[in-house]
Coordinates of C-alpha atoms in Angstrom, one line a residue:
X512 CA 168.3 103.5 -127.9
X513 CA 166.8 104.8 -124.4
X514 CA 169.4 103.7 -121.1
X515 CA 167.9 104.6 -117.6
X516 CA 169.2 103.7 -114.3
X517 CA 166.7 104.0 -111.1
X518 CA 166.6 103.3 -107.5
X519 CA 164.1 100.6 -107.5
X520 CA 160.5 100.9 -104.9
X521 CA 159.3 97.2 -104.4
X522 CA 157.9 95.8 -101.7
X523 CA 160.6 93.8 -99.1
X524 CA 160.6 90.2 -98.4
X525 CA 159.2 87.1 -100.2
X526 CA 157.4 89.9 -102.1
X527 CA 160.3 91.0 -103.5
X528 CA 160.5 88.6 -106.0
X529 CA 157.0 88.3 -107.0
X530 CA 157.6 91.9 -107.7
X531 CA 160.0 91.5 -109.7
X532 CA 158.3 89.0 -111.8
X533 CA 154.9 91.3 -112.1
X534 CA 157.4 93.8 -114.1
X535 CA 159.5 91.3 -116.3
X536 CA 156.5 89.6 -117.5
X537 CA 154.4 92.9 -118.0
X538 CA 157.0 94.9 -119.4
X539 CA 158.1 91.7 -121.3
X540 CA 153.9 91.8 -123.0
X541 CA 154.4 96.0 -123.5
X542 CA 157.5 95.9 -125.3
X543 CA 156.9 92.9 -127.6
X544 CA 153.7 95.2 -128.5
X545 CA 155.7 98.0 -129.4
X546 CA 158.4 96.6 -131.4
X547 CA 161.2 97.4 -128.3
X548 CA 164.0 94.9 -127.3
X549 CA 166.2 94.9 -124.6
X550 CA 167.7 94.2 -121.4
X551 CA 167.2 94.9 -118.0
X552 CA 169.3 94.8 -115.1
X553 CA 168.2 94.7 -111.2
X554 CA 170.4 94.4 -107.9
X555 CA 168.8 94.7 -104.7
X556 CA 167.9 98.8 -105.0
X557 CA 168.8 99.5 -108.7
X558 CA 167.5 99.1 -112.2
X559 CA 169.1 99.8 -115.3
X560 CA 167.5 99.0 -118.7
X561 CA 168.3 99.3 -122.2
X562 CA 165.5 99.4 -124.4
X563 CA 165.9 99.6 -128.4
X564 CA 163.3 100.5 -131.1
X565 CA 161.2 103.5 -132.5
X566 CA 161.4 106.9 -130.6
X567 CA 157.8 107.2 -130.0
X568 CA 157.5 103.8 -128.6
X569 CA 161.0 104.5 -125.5
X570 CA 159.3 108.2 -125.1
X571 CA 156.1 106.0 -124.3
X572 CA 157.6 103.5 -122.2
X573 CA 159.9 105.9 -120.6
X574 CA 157.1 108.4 -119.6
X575 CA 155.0 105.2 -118.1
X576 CA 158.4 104.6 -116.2
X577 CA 158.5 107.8 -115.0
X578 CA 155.6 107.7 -113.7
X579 CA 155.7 104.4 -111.9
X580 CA 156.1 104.8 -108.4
X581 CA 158.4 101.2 -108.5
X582 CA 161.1 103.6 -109.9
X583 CA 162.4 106.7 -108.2
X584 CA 165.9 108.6 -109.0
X585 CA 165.2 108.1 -112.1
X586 CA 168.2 109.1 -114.6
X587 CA 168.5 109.3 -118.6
X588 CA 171.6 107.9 -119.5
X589 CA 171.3 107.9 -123.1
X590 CA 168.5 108.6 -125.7
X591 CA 170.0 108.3 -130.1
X592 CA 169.8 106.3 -132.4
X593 CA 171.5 103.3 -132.8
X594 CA 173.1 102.0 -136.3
X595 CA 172.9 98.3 -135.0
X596 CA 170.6 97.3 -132.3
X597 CA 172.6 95.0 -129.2
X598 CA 169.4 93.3 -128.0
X599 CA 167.7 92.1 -130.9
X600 CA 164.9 89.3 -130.4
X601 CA 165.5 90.2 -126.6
X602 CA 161.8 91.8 -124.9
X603 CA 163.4 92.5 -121.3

């Protein structure tokens, strides 16, 4: 299990949501891909996500993340393993 919390970039506005969308949907596709569940959180300025599945595939995401300049402040909450994943079936 891989939790981050960030200070979420996006544009203001009407744009806002369609932001918001752009990411759910993609990260939705990316996550399904790689065998990840989980859950994602926003409030206006903040993420935090909880993403479940094989190491290599949250080191991957998580990098990507990192790198995305829709995230900033990014912090590592937690990365171990988990005995019983809380977000099965769940892609975002």
């Amino acid at each position: 299990r891989l939790i981050y919390r960030s200070e979420e970039h996006l544009a203001g506005g009407s744009g806002h949501v369609a932001a918001l969308a752009v990411i759910v949907v993609a990260a939705s596709h990316l996550n399904r891909h790689l065998g990840l569940s989980g859950a994602l959180v926003h409030r206006p300025g903040r993420f935090l996500q909880v993403l479940e599945g094989p190491a290599p595939a949250l080191e991957e995401v998580f990098e990507r993340i990192c790198r995305d300049p829709r995230h900033a402040g990014i912090a590592l909450m937690e990365f171990a393993p988990v005995d019983q994943p809380c977000f099965a079936g769940w892609t975002m």
